[in-house]
Amino acid sequence: MDPKLLASLLRQPIARRKLLQMGIPGLSTLLLQGSPLAALMGCSPQKNRNSSKLSGADGDRKFLFVFGAMGGASINDSFLAVRESEVSDPNRLNVFPDLLVKGVEGTDLRAVDIAIDAIGPLPFKVKAIQSRFLNKYWRDMMVVAVNGTTVSHPEGQYRSITGNGAWNQRTLQEAVAAAYGKDLLLPNANMCTVGFAEPGKDVHLPAYARTEAIPDPAFFPFGLHGYKGIQGAPKGSLIELARRTRDTRLEPESAFMQSYANNPAVQEWLQIRKKQGSVEALDLINQLNAFKDSKDLPFKNYGLVPNAEAEVLRSVFPDIGADPLQTQALLAYLLVTQGLSCSVSFGLGMNLSIDGSDKDNLQMTNTPTAFDYSHNAHRATQAVLWHRICDTLDRLITLLKATEYRNGQSYWDHSLIYIASEFGRDKTRVDGAKEFSSGHNVNNAVTILSPLINGGKVLGKVDLANLNIHGYDPFTGNPQAGAVMGEKHVYSGILKALGVETKGADLPSVPAFLRS
Amino acid sequence: MFPKIFQRWLTFGICFGLLACLQQAPKNASSKSPLSGAEGTKAGAGVLALQEPEVSTLKRVRPRLLGKSLAKALNLNPQGMCLELGKIPCIDLVHKVALGGMNAYGNSQYQFPQSPGITSPIAFDRVILSACIQRAQIDLSNTAEAFIYKDLKLSIDGRLVKDAAIDAALDRLYQKAFLRDPSVQEREALKDLYEDIYHTEPNGAAINWMALSCYAVLSSVESVFY
């Protein structure tokens, strides 16, 4: 099917000020329903209607969000940007005019606000603002120096989530799912691609912690019910009769099953199929559907009823469907707050995306090959995509803060977002060029957002002679010239912050990650 | 024409050959129809279990194969066999990865999934159920020309009239799906399914049974692997 047609089918434009237009009665109704809107308006987190699904043992459950910043997200172009006046050779180094670099007093965190006329040869204007995000979240933000070990995209991505094989090639997502996801239906959901989507290789990983790949978040809910939404389908009670006949009489009777019943692949299929009833009982085909019923998407004609709170959710993520990243982020929120997942991964894809809602001012929202388009136009690519990351994560965190996990604490109080990237980019430019190309550079730093970490801190420091990021003392967090910190330090620090038991894993101790 | 000694050797050779074929059956399991499981067992005969080879050759049916095989088994248009919301293709798009496929262009996914996910059996069910409903609706509209449920007779109140056409329909279903006849037990199970359906929901019991007997057979593990 034509992708344009599909995009148009799934695009559900919603007026951003729709809620305000609803007036006070509309808002009151939504508040009574316990929607996240209250917190969006500055109130405390609203009661979670799904808290009944949460088992007694999960009071200390933590949630990991891995954002795959595909292609090389350079920290020198975002939270560790350097001003021209701070270096002796500004024409040679990737530094910014002083006025474009913002900071937060008392921290080393920075942000770049910049406007650019085009993305290299691509005629799209860029207006990127990072400072709003920094000012809002610096207390929960930590930037951590990391020296990667490869300049290969897939391998670098994989190493960023396994700490370069720090714990038997177990990914961070798998480790968190193994720790907190035993009683969840979908502990480890992954919407990423390439190396960020690759499962780990730890043979001791519990089966329930394995990655569930979600290639398209817009379509995912359809795969969560065996017959709802199929026109002409018999009643559920009749389908149950057919399933029982299949499971208890046809299959045991067949020569195929008598021959292959012990085959691991058959066993695995049957084990997963056993969960089908539990999945269907949660009505996730509707609960995870935040689209609006319309002529193009006639859910109601097919007996489907999208999530009752979808209108509020779409006010935070107004471009779901058309914007793959917003669609992913909203599904990430729903998977966690519906009590299904404790680890959700999403991020930039390789395909370009354009926001065509304003025909006179088209916006490129994802460059071809994401951050790797820095080979063609470093500065604009980094600006577009960092802005996009900040914008998307801001929306996600807003919703997480607005939704109660339990006992008055929000989901955000239990969450950690790791902006993973395979490596950084070259630190130099020629003759002070405003736009230039960059290669891959293993020296970089990654950003972690969470109330559980030592916020407002930079672990490491920029060397103003060459813009490389120094390592740090793992205990104090103080910068240490010459110290080289690898992927395993990030891996270890994240798991510690999330309270994951790592006994026997022989991970490096990095107490500097933890909030004192 | 042949001397007696040759006739004896010929008879012995045929018997030996048949025996060898039976023993070879597991090794040939992977060469059968994609939607088929065991080699043909005749109705009324006992179920002939195959011996699984030490190195399993069992493979999961991938989306493209599923689509083609299902369309052929039920004589349906593969493009319209399963469409979410009546317009979005199930096999090629919506459930492609859940059904074990890869999505290189859309999602930079260059390998088949290593194992099925939680949505895999559900997606499989949706595809099979959609196709079976279509087949049942088409067949019921003109049972004389039906592809699977041919010559089924309905009473005035919509019940199936029990006659040989039911057995023939089930034979046809199994032949199209697995290239074999159903065993006696399998036939009985599906006939009992009709009774269960009728007792639960008499209205539309015939068409519901047509769709669901097809679904019960084609969504079984025998369809998932080859």
XYZ file of C-alpha atoms in Angstrom:
742
model
C 0.000 0.000 0.000
C 1.114 3.508 -0.739
C 2.879 4.872 2.360
C 1.425 8.324 1.674
C -2.051 6.888 1.726
C -1.310 5.101 4.976
C 0.120 8.219 6.509
C -2.974 10.126 5.547
C -5.173 7.366 6.942
C -3.435 7.494 10.272
C -3.020 11.237 10.479
C -5.476 12.613 12.961
C -5.034 16.357 13.117
C -6.307 17.810 16.326
C -6.472 21.454 17.209
C -3.783 22.055 19.809
C -6.106 24.272 21.751
C -9.027 21.908 21.495
C -9.174 21.408 25.246
C -9.313 25.082 25.928
C -12.095 25.389 23.391
C -14.019 22.780 25.323
C -14.513 25.271 28.101
C -14.745 24.698 31.838
C -17.415 21.956 31.786
C -15.293 19.870 29.444
C -12.231 20.272 31.577
C -14.110 19.426 34.746
C -15.385 16.215 33.237
C -11.918 15.155 32.259
C -10.527 15.940 35.684
C -13.171 13.863 37.350
C -12.188 10.989 35.143
C -8.713 11.118 36.624
C -6.983 12.169 33.456
C -3.430 13.498 33.370
C -4.782 16.894 32.492
C -4.831 18.084 36.085
C -1.104 17.829 36.415
C -0.682 19.475 33.054
C -2.467 22.376 34.640
C -0.147 22.368 37.629
C -1.978 20.050 40.005
C -0.693 16.867 41.616
C -0.625 13.516 39.777
C -4.027 12.022 39.121
C -5.158 8.643 40.380
C -4.111 5.831 38.142
C -7.121 3.823 37.113
C -4.856 0.952 36.238
C -3.324 0.720 39.687
C -5.595 -2.241 40.385
C -3.583 -4.165 37.804
C -0.395 -3.559 39.759
C 0.508 -6.428 41.998
C 1.525 -5.991 45.609
C 5.131 -6.801 44.868
C 5.643 -3.984 42.438
C 5.671 -1.058 44.834
C 9.322 -0.479 44.122
C 9.104 -1.197 40.435
C 11.191 1.071 38.289
C 10.732 1.969 34.646
C 13.409 2.344 32.004
C 12.916 4.277 28.790
C 15.732 3.936 26.280
C 15.726 6.562 23.564
C 17.801 5.449 20.573
C 19.464 8.572 19.201
C 20.398 6.926 15.922
C 23.428 8.083 13.995
C 25.667 9.869 16.505
C 24.102 12.432 18.833
C 26.944 14.815 19.611
C 26.954 16.170 23.134
C 29.100 19.063 21.906
C 26.033 20.271 20.031
C 23.709 20.116 22.985
C 24.222 19.814 26.715
C 28.007 20.319 26.678
C 28.184 22.961 23.949
C 31.069 25.401 24.137
C 31.088 29.133 23.390
C 33.491 30.640 20.876
C 34.948 32.900 23.525
C 35.906 29.932 25.691
C 38.420 28.408 23.298
C 41.638 29.709 21.791
C 40.895 28.420 18.291
C 37.168 28.907 17.586
C 37.550 28.674 13.813
C 38.910 25.130 14.069
C 36.601 23.724 16.719
C 32.881 22.983 16.730
C 31.892 25.865 18.973
C 28.974 28.291 18.863
C 28.573 32.050 18.967
C 28.342 32.989 22.624
C 24.768 34.224 22.426
C 23.467 30.886 21.179
C 24.730 28.882 24.127
C 22.600 28.982 27.258
C 23.457 27.561 30.646
C 22.048 26.950 34.086
C 23.809 28.748 36.868
C 25.606 26.464 39.270
C 25.877 23.611 36.766
C 28.042 22.817 33.752
C 24.968 21.945 31.690
C 24.466 23.878 28.492
C 21.916 24.192 25.675
C 21.971 25.601 22.156
C 19.198 27.737 20.684
C 19.788 28.218 16.993
C 18.037 29.060 13.718
C 19.434 27.845 10.392
C 18.132 28.447 6.860
C 18.602 24.927 5.488
C 19.807 21.448 6.343
C 22.749 21.384 3.991
C 21.258 20.858 0.527
C 17.804 20.208 1.943
C 15.687 23.388 1.782
C 14.075 23.172 5.198
C 14.401 25.874 7.810
C 15.509 24.907 11.282
C 14.552 26.560 14.520
C 15.925 24.583 17.407
C 15.507 25.435 21.063
C 17.100 23.284 23.737
C 17.162 25.786 26.579
C 13.488 25.371 27.419
C 14.060 21.682 28.068
C 17.238 22.322 30.048
C 15.593 24.915 32.253
C 12.685 22.596 32.906
C 14.564 19.393 33.648
C 18.146 20.235 34.669
C 17.522 19.035 38.214
C 16.776 15.551 36.865
C 19.429 15.617 34.180
C 22.892 14.079 34.205
C 25.413 14.118 31.389
C 27.966 11.321 31.561
C 31.226 11.118 29.626
C 31.675 7.939 27.631
C 34.377 6.748 25.326
C 32.871 4.293 22.888
C 34.703 1.376 21.367
C 33.542 1.356 17.772
C 32.544 3.661 14.951
C 30.176 1.103 13.452
C 26.571 2.186 13.806
C 24.897 -1.174 14.567
C 27.700 -2.353 16.827
C 27.906 0.986 18.636
C 24.178 0.961 19.232
C 24.293 -2.552 20.579
C 27.217 -1.728 22.845
C 25.421 1.339 24.160
C 22.674 -0.899 25.551
C 24.851 -3.800 26.688
C 27.639 -1.693 28.205
C 29.873 -3.329 25.605
C 28.923 -6.753 26.898
C 29.354 -5.757 30.534
C 26.978 -8.409 31.884
C 26.954 -11.496 29.683
C 25.713 -9.430 26.723
C 22.475 -8.735 28.590
C 20.907 -5.475 27.451
C 19.846 -2.795 29.911
C 16.260 -3.352 28.872
C 16.522 -7.075 29.501
C 18.155 -6.525 32.879
C 15.361 -4.187 33.977
C 12.687 -6.511 32.575
C 14.254 -9.460 34.393
C 14.264 -7.496 37.649
C 10.820 -5.916 37.501
C 8.831 -7.615 34.766
C 8.112 -11.137 35.896
C 4.392 -10.524 36.355
C 3.979 -8.158 33.409
C 2.547 -9.137 30.046
C 5.006 -7.144 27.982
C 7.971 -6.346 30.222
C 10.423 -5.357 27.511
C 8.850 -3.520 24.581
C 11.164 -2.231 21.895
C 10.195 0.093 19.053
C 13.778 0.866 18.026
C 15.647 -0.300 14.968
C 19.025 -1.790 14.060
C 21.423 -2.161 17.029
C 19.079 -0.562 19.543
C 16.531 -3.277 18.735
C 18.951 -6.167 18.913
C 18.258 -8.665 21.676
C 21.051 -9.526 24.077
C 22.835 -12.838 24.083
C 22.670 -13.851 27.733
C 21.536 -17.470 27.744
C 20.551 -17.152 31.408
C 18.017 -14.402 30.739
C 14.502 -15.414 31.839
C 12.230 -15.899 28.828
C 9.751 -13.304 30.061
C 12.417 -10.574 29.856
C 13.062 -11.005 26.158
C 12.414 -8.164 23.761
C 8.989 -7.770 22.223
C 9.594 -5.970 18.946
C 7.046 -3.322 18.025
C 7.854 -2.265 14.481
C 4.951 0.141 14.151
C 3.266 1.605 17.219
C 0.227 2.717 15.230
C -0.563 -0.844 14.194
C 0.517 -2.563 17.395
C -2.891 -2.563 19.172
C -4.432 -4.613 16.349
C -2.190 -7.485 17.375
C -3.559 -7.579 20.897
C -6.904 -9.216 20.277
C -7.683 -12.272 18.222
C -11.107 -11.295 16.967
C -12.230 -7.821 18.077
C -12.442 -5.498 15.109
C -12.958 -8.284 12.564
C -16.222 -7.763 10.761
C -18.502 -10.755 10.841
C -16.565 -12.471 13.603
C -18.671 -14.822 15.733
C -19.191 -13.953 19.378
C -16.311 -14.400 21.758
C -18.012 -17.306 23.509
C -18.193 -19.194 20.212
C -14.592 -18.454 19.369
C -13.623 -19.824 22.754
C -15.430 -23.051 21.834
C -13.448 -23.276 18.613
C -10.178 -22.599 20.445
C -11.003 -25.278 22.992
C -11.749 -27.757 20.216
C -8.460 -26.874 18.560
C -6.397 -27.021 21.745
C -7.893 -30.093 23.377
C -9.107 -32.261 20.530
C -7.697 -31.378 17.125
C -4.101 -30.686 18.032
C -3.488 -33.581 20.420
C -5.074 -35.826 17.816
C -2.928 -34.765 14.896
C 0.060 -36.787 13.787
C 1.954 -33.519 13.570
C 1.588 -32.770 17.269
C 2.262 -36.345 18.249
C 5.516 -36.051 16.360
C 6.581 -32.540 17.227
C 4.969 -31.826 20.595
C 8.360 -31.655 22.298
C 9.979 -29.529 19.660
C 11.223 -26.305 21.342
C 9.706 -24.098 18.652
C 6.301 -25.735 19.064
C 6.563 -25.552 22.839
C 7.471 -21.890 22.657
C 4.522 -21.141 20.383
C 2.117 -22.948 22.695
C 3.487 -21.191 25.774
C 2.999 -17.792 24.179
C -0.438 -18.740 22.862
C -1.505 -19.600 26.403
C -1.212 -15.904 27.306
C -3.621 -14.894 24.575
C -6.658 -14.916 26.852
C -4.947 -12.689 29.427
C -3.953 -10.191 26.763
C -7.414 -10.118 25.235
C -9.082 -9.707 28.620
C -7.289 -6.382 29.111
C -8.931 -4.948 25.981
C -5.602 -3.528 24.901
C -6.719 -3.297 21.289
C -8.783 -0.350 22.498
C -6.827 0.839 25.532
C -3.601 1.329 23.573
C -5.386 2.996 20.702
C -5.148 6.776 21.024
C -6.399 7.566 17.531
C -9.650 9.327 16.903
C -12.548 7.531 15.282
C -13.156 9.125 11.904
C -14.276 8.437 8.367
C -10.744 7.416 7.469
C -10.227 5.350 10.595
C -13.699 3.956 11.278
C -12.917 2.051 14.468
C -16.503 2.133 15.676
C -17.773 0.561 12.460
C -15.582 -2.392 13.350
C -16.700 -2.549 16.956
C -13.581 -0.882 18.341
C -13.642 1.913 20.917
C -10.382 3.875 21.228
C -9.033 4.839 24.666
C -11.463 7.127 26.490
C -8.655 9.486 27.488
C -7.280 9.663 23.977
C -8.353 13.242 23.429
C -6.300 14.417 26.381
C -3.354 12.316 25.276
C -3.590 13.746 21.775
C -3.466 17.231 23.243
C 0.020 16.372 24.493
C 0.997 14.393 21.399
C -1.052 16.154 18.705
C 0.726 14.615 15.741
C 0.411 10.910 16.480
C 0.121 8.894 13.322
C 1.832 11.394 11.089
C 4.786 11.754 13.438
C 6.327 8.342 14.158
C 8.275 9.598 17.167
C 5.246 11.060 18.899
C 3.356 7.868 18.158
C 6.132 5.827 19.756
C 6.410 8.068 22.797
C 2.682 7.960 23.441
C 2.642 4.175 23.170
C 5.619 4.077 25.561
C 3.583 6.062 28.069
C 0.554 3.829 27.641
C 2.537 0.593 27.923
C 3.988 1.673 31.257
C 0.933 3.301 32.775
C -1.399 0.500 31.685
C 0.752 -1.818 33.785
C 2.158 -3.786 30.853
C 5.847 -2.851 30.593
C 8.755 -1.810 32.772
C 11.179 -1.197 29.923
C 10.234 0.593 26.728
C 12.624 1.572 23.967
C 11.931 3.950 21.136
C 13.810 6.498 19.121
C 14.756 8.020 15.816
C 14.427 5.892 12.731
C 16.498 5.902 9.567
C 13.721 7.313 7.382
C 13.140 11.002 6.905
C 9.920 12.523 8.103
C 8.346 15.842 7.234
C 5.664 17.745 9.070
C 3.394 18.922 6.309
C 0.650 20.393 8.452
C 1.666 23.893 7.356
C 2.024 23.627 3.604
C 3.795 26.975 3.349
C 6.347 26.043 5.969
C 7.253 22.371 5.721
C 9.394 21.131 8.584
C 11.804 18.247 8.331
C 11.395 16.384 11.588
C 13.801 13.559 10.901
C 16.750 13.785 8.554
C 17.619 10.840 6.296
C 19.591 8.374 8.469
C 18.858 10.566 11.492
C 21.989 11.991 13.215
C 24.203 10.388 10.610
C 23.122 13.065 8.161
C 25.802 15.041 10.021
C 28.104 13.676 7.334
C 26.338 16.132 5.035
C 25.240 18.932 7.340
C 26.448 18.542 10.880
C 25.172 21.650 12.580
C 21.650 21.679 11.174
C 21.193 17.938 11.625
C 22.258 18.052 15.246
C 20.038 21.084 15.833
C 16.925 19.526 14.272
C 17.260 16.236 16.069
C 18.275 17.475 19.506
C 15.311 19.821 19.362
C 13.115 16.901 18.418
C 14.436 14.760 21.256
C 13.869 17.535 23.768
C 10.388 18.220 22.466
C 9.308 14.568 22.470
C 10.780 13.715 25.849
C 9.276 16.842 27.359
C 5.842 15.609 26.313
C 6.507 12.124 27.659
C 7.837 13.336 30.996
C 4.889 15.716 31.308
C 2.492 12.793 31.053
C 4.552 10.587 33.376
C 4.609 13.335 35.981
C 0.878 13.767 35.580
C -0.019 10.154 36.241
C 0.052 8.602 39.660
C 1.937 5.368 40.082
C 0.918 4.802 43.681
C 0.722 6.558 47.058
C 0.803 9.991 45.512
C 4.000 9.302 43.588
C 4.010 9.768 39.866
C 5.364 7.381 37.261
C 8.121 9.877 36.669
C 9.276 9.398 40.273
C 10.073 5.787 39.326
C 11.412 6.347 35.821
C 14.707 6.817 34.052
C 15.252 7.917 30.469
C 18.548 7.037 28.819
C 19.321 8.873 25.575
C 21.620 6.314 24.014
C 23.791 6.929 20.992
C 26.420 4.835 19.297
C 29.114 7.521 19.374
C 29.678 11.253 18.990
C 30.869 13.253 16.015
C 34.101 14.954 15.069
C 34.908 18.035 17.115
C 36.399 20.182 14.399
C 35.388 22.356 11.469
C 37.268 24.272 8.812
C 37.709 28.045 8.857
C 34.847 28.703 11.217
C 32.314 27.313 8.723
C 28.717 27.710 9.868
C 27.836 24.391 8.248
C 30.219 21.504 7.792
C 30.393 17.734 7.673
C 31.532 15.481 10.487
C 32.726 11.937 10.865
C 32.231 9.477 13.720
C 34.110 10.035 16.967
C 34.091 7.573 19.853
C 34.480 10.365 22.400
C 31.130 11.636 23.569
C 28.777 11.861 26.545
C 25.268 10.563 27.039
C 22.286 12.153 28.731
C 20.248 10.510 31.466
C 17.032 11.951 32.850
C 15.512 10.773 36.084
C 14.636 11.862 39.601
C 16.601 8.789 40.695
C 20.004 10.050 39.530
C 22.333 12.765 40.672
C 20.658 15.522 38.680
C 22.182 18.800 37.578
C 25.578 17.150 37.192
C 28.084 16.506 34.462
C 30.276 13.468 35.076
C 33.325 14.519 33.123
C 34.407 17.774 31.580
C 35.018 19.311 28.172
C 38.671 19.812 27.311
C 38.650 23.288 25.778
C 41.759 22.541 23.731
C 40.063 19.888 21.584
C 36.466 19.523 22.869
C 37.059 15.950 23.965
C 35.190 14.954 27.106
C 37.383 13.907 30.041
C 36.450 11.005 32.237
C 35.549 11.299 35.913
C 36.119 9.812 39.318
C 33.413 7.117 39.594
C 32.981 7.784 43.326
C 32.906 11.576 43.484
C 31.981 12.341 39.897
C 34.725 14.951 39.718
C 36.385 15.323 36.322
C 39.653 13.467 35.914
C 41.915 14.393 33.054
C 43.045 11.258 31.284
C 40.342 9.032 32.753
C 38.586 6.990 30.086
C 35.096 5.840 30.966
C 33.517 3.181 28.818
C 30.019 2.001 28.005
C 30.099 -0.344 31.004
C 30.192 2.586 33.445
C 26.995 3.993 31.971
C 25.440 0.528 32.007
C 26.368 -0.048 35.625
C 25.279 3.396 36.766
C 21.859 3.097 35.163
C 21.177 -0.316 36.684
C 22.289 0.891 40.108
C 20.065 3.954 39.865
C 17.155 1.692 39.005
C 17.908 -0.599 41.909
C 18.560 -3.664 39.763
C 20.411 -6.405 41.617
C 23.664 -7.033 39.742
C 25.363 -9.395 42.141
C 27.908 -11.551 40.348
C 27.895 -9.354 37.265
C 31.265 -7.800 38.138
C 30.180 -4.348 37.020
C 32.247 -1.290 37.898
C 31.002 0.657 40.877
C 29.814 4.141 39.913
C 28.239 5.724 43.010
C 28.507 9.148 41.402
C 25.334 8.293 39.462
C 23.196 8.099 42.551
C 21.361 11.019 44.030
C 22.960 11.849 47.352
C 5.618 -62.746 -18.241
C 8.161 -62.728 -15.378
C 9.496 -65.945 -13.921
C 8.031 -66.663 -10.445
C 11.282 -65.942 -8.693
C 11.267 -62.433 -10.151
C 7.618 -61.920 -9.144
C 8.539 -62.843 -5.557
C 11.496 -60.473 -5.564
C 9.312 -57.764 -7.064
C 6.668 -58.182 -4.338
C 9.342 -58.198 -1.658
C 10.913 -55.119 -3.185
C 7.629 -53.203 -3.188
C 6.960 -54.120 0.444
C 10.482 -53.145 1.431
C 10.141 -49.913 -0.469
C 6.872 -49.019 1.287
C 8.422 -49.794 4.647
C 11.395 -47.648 3.824
C 9.089 -44.809 2.790
C 7.290 -44.954 6.117
C 10.561 -44.864 7.980
C 11.743 -41.995 5.826
C 8.638 -39.940 6.563
C 10.132 -37.664 9.235
C 12.989 -36.671 6.990
C 10.471 -35.657 4.370
C 8.366 -33.662 6.793
C 9.837 -30.379 5.667
C 8.968 -30.996 2.054
C 5.242 -31.186 2.535
C 2.708 -28.434 1.909
C 3.476 -25.262 3.897
C 0.173 -25.490 5.701
C 0.392 -29.223 6.164
C 1.628 -31.225 9.049
C 1.808 -34.978 8.967
C 1.749 -37.065 5.824
C -1.641 -38.301 4.723
C -3.595 -40.437 7.116
C -6.856 -41.819 5.863
C -10.067 -41.278 7.722
C -10.783 -44.205 9.920
C -7.183 -45.208 10.177
C -5.202 -44.735 13.360
C -3.021 -41.652 13.585
C 0.437 -42.322 12.298
C 2.851 -40.349 14.423
C 6.080 -39.316 12.824
C 9.364 -39.643 14.564
C 11.025 -36.288 14.950
C 14.505 -36.289 13.483
C 17.394 -35.529 15.817
C 18.124 -32.309 14.017
C 14.749 -30.593 13.727
C 13.839 -29.319 10.318
C 10.726 -27.619 11.583
C 10.358 -24.078 10.286
C 7.895 -21.341 11.076
C 5.627 -20.281 8.227
C 6.652 -16.709 7.341
C 4.103 -14.072 6.247
C 4.537 -14.347 2.491
C 4.204 -18.113 2.580
C 1.255 -17.872 4.942
C -0.546 -15.458 2.650
C -0.009 -17.500 -0.478
C -0.812 -20.837 1.138
C -3.903 -19.556 2.894
C -5.219 -17.864 -0.229
C -4.691 -21.082 -2.160
C -6.210 -23.319 0.522
C -9.352 -21.210 0.757
C -9.388 -19.911 -2.819
C -9.399 -16.278 -1.757
C -7.813 -13.130 -3.133
C -4.624 -12.715 -1.087
C -4.905 -8.926 -1.268
C -8.328 -8.826 0.326
C -8.112 -11.851 2.595
C -7.421 -9.862 5.752
C -7.636 -6.076 5.980
C -7.657 -4.157 9.254
C -10.419 -1.532 9.248
C -11.288 -2.857 5.825
C -8.293 -1.250 4.175
C -4.925 -1.903 5.815
C -3.297 -5.203 4.741
C -2.772 -7.564 7.670
C -0.069 -9.831 6.333
C 2.059 -7.435 4.302
C 1.900 -4.535 6.702
C 0.081 -4.535 10.030
C 1.158 -7.932 11.359
C 4.155 -8.616 9.153
C 6.753 -8.747 11.919
C 4.433 -10.428 14.429
C 3.916 -13.150 11.839
C 7.652 -13.718 11.687
C 8.542 -11.432 8.804
C 11.108 -8.690 8.493
C 10.664 -5.053 7.599
C 13.890 -3.854 6.047
C 12.648 -0.770 4.233
C 10.158 0.512 6.755
C 11.964 -0.295 9.960
C 15.592 -1.154 9.141
C 14.919 -4.667 10.350
C 17.094 -6.964 8.306
C 16.589 -10.307 10.022
C 13.633 -12.495 10.834
C 12.653 -12.313 14.514
C 14.492 -14.966 16.507
C 11.368 -16.065 18.307
C 7.651 -15.294 18.265
C 6.369 -12.423 20.366
C 3.246 -12.137 22.440
C 1.334 -10.755 19.470
C 2.379 -13.566 17.121
C -0.341 -16.138 17.878
C -2.929 -13.350 18.091
C -1.945 -11.900 14.734
C -1.981 -15.409 13.284
C -5.501 -15.884 14.640
C -6.711 -12.624 13.122
C -5.456 -13.523 9.685
C -6.935 -17.021 9.769
C -10.253 -15.907 11.238
C -10.688 -13.126 8.671
C -10.001 -15.517 5.819
C -12.284 -18.214 7.222
C -15.152 -15.768 7.694
C -14.813 -14.735 4.072
C -14.769 -18.327 2.900
C -17.825 -19.190 4.984
C -19.772 -16.171 3.727
C -18.977 -16.881 0.099
C -19.702 -20.589 0.400
C -22.972 -20.036 2.186
C -24.161 -17.629 -0.495
C -24.142 -20.477 -3.006
C -23.452 -23.855 -1.460
C -23.790 -25.624 -4.796
C -20.709 -23.815 -6.047
C -18.945 -23.696 -2.671
C -15.200 -24.249 -2.507
C -15.063 -25.917 0.920
C -18.577 -26.186 2.348
C -20.170 -27.533 -0.802
C -23.769 -28.781 -0.847
C -24.355 -28.144 2.858
C -28.067 -28.015 3.539
C -29.675 -25.712 6.056
C -33.013 -26.266 7.745
C -35.596 -23.489 7.824
C -34.356 -22.327 11.233
C -30.761 -22.094 10.011
C -29.446 -25.403 11.351
C -27.141 -27.672 9.442
C -28.826 -30.748 8.053
C -26.680 -33.718 9.015
C -25.722 -35.583 5.885
C -22.704 -36.743 3.950
C -21.981 -33.220 2.722
C -20.613 -32.319 6.154
C -18.055 -35.125 6.096
C -17.146 -34.233 2.546
C -16.698 -30.590 3.518
C -14.382 -31.503 6.378
C -12.388 -33.807 4.121
C -12.090 -30.974 1.638
C -11.007 -28.544 4.373
C -8.250 -30.858 5.587
C -7.139 -31.702 2.068
C -6.875 -28.036 1.125
C -5.171 -27.127 4.394
C -2.879 -30.075 5.041
C -3.072 -32.330 1.976
C -4.584 -35.086 4.082
C -7.940 -36.329 5.260
C -9.017 -35.759 8.841
C -8.905 -38.676 11.223
C -12.188 -39.990 12.615
C -11.481 -38.203 15.867
C -10.780 -34.918 14.156
C -14.021 -35.186 12.203
C -15.969 -35.966 15.331
C -14.399 -33.061 17.187
C -15.507 -30.638 14.502
C -19.000 -32.090 14.374
C -19.194 -31.760 18.142
C -18.093 -28.166 17.735
C -21.234 -27.554 15.708
C -23.368 -28.942 18.512
C -21.604 -26.744 21.032
C -22.083 -23.697 18.853
C -25.735 -24.476 18.285
C -26.414 -24.919 21.987
C -24.639 -21.659 22.798
C -26.033 -19.540 19.985
C -28.631 -21.169 17.725
C -28.938 -18.115 15.501
C -26.489 -18.352 12.651
C -25.077 -21.612 13.968
C -24.391 -22.902 10.466
C -22.292 -20.008 9.241
C -20.585 -19.653 12.597
C -19.620 -23.319 12.461
C -18.337 -22.971 8.910
C -16.115 -20.059 9.906
C -14.999 -21.569 13.187
C -14.322 -25.107 12.017
C -12.090 -23.580 9.362
C -10.476 -21.355 12.018
C -9.935 -24.226 14.461
C -8.167 -26.292 11.809
C -6.139 -23.567 10.136
C -5.028 -21.827 13.337
C -3.675 -25.062 14.790
C 0.041 -25.602 15.273
C 0.068 -27.769 12.185
C -0.440 -24.571 10.172
C 2.179 -22.566 11.989
C 5.136 -24.761 11.090
C 6.276 -26.823 8.147
